[in-house]
Amino acid sequence: MKNQINSFFGLDALQTTVKREILAGFTTFISMAYILFVNPTVLGASGMDEGAVFTATALASALGCILMGVLAKYPIATAPALGINAFFSYSVCIGMGVPWQTALAGLFVASLIFIVITIFKLRELIIDAIPADLKYAISGGIGLFIAFLGLSEGGIIVSDDSTLVALGSLSVGTTWLTIFGLVITAVLMVRRVPGGIFIGMAATTVLGLLTGLIQAPSSIVSAAPSISSTFLVALNHVGDINSLQMWVVVLTFLLVTFFDTAGTLVGLANQAGFMKDNKMPRVGKALASDSTAMLAGSLLGTSPVGAYVESSAGIAVGGRSGLTAVTTGIFFLFGLFFSPLLSVVTSQVTAPALIVVGVLMAQSLREIKWHEMEIAIPAFLILLGMPLTYSISDGIALGFIFYPITMLAAKRGKEVSPIMYGLFFVFLGFMWILNV
């Protein structure tokens, strides 16, 4: 069986091993396991049953990961995306007063459109049309974004009314737990210890349990909650998509998920060294995997599924094949029954990994032509926009709007592809929709 796995995923050609891929898959899972607990809380605000959302999240994530691994053979995991789930609950359901059943139907319709444009390779054309410099900026921007996420979740950076952000309190024990994990992980990475990120996470967990900063689970195994309250509800409410307001919701689901996933795929492919001649091999299969998972998630009862930046943690420990993603998917299935055990993986455990991975992803910035201002300005806006707007798609929007402007100003407008000009108008409309 080991030889068959090796042959199917091409491990020898990728200079990796089954052991390394499984470790990478587990590392990715540990880095993103929080979504199993965060997503039910966020979607629960809309009135959805949190237990059902927990199960739907695990199943949709597992399906997306396994499809990504088997079809596209990339070490990229998928799960319901943060940000769009908040849009689902707080903007659509609470802000607009749309019942969660109707919002799920809107997501289902957006998923169908997603699959159609994937089949006709529109998404693939758009990704291939993005200039190499902007792809490097997307990769680096995602690095800054997840590092900022790690610093925030670990308590090293906190919000501040007067300065927006500030240094966190060093009198808080959990902040020191994050600092400990960051020091250990940094030392292991500098010493080039294999699996340094995973070892750092394990060491942080052990210290947290010993000091009482992480509460030991009361049990290990529990039954998976029922999804009867959300399963196929979207189908029964498709008829509710009958107003301009709901079609705006559908369009927003579509655009945000499209560019969040596209940006994440490009960034992770750059990190892993998959990009060839500014193109991502098998990108069509990768896009088909995430769009299928998004459709399945809407039917199960969860927010849009997309590629996860935390996959960079698994890539950083050596994950290079689809076996990494398949492993992550299997752990999501196990997570259905071991949810009490997953509670020890707190934000302080994953924060150091996210910060260090941010450093690794930022290395792509050296490839950008910073001496050409027409390139540097949109690239910088992407780079800085992602962490400061707390959104991958918003950061991309800022850069993609400015790119045609700066290229025209430099009298290089003929070098801009028609698709990039088209995206200029798409993102102007996108920003207007989000604000109006």
XYZ file of N, CA and C in Angstrom, residues 247 271 417:
9
model
N -30.208 38.937 -4.430
C -29.240 38.723 -5.505
C -27.932 39.459 -5.222
N 4.424 29.582 -2.166
C 5.189 29.119 -1.010
C 5.773 27.727 -1.244
N -3.503 43.029 -19.344
C -4.408 42.142 -20.075
C -5.853 42.645 -19.984
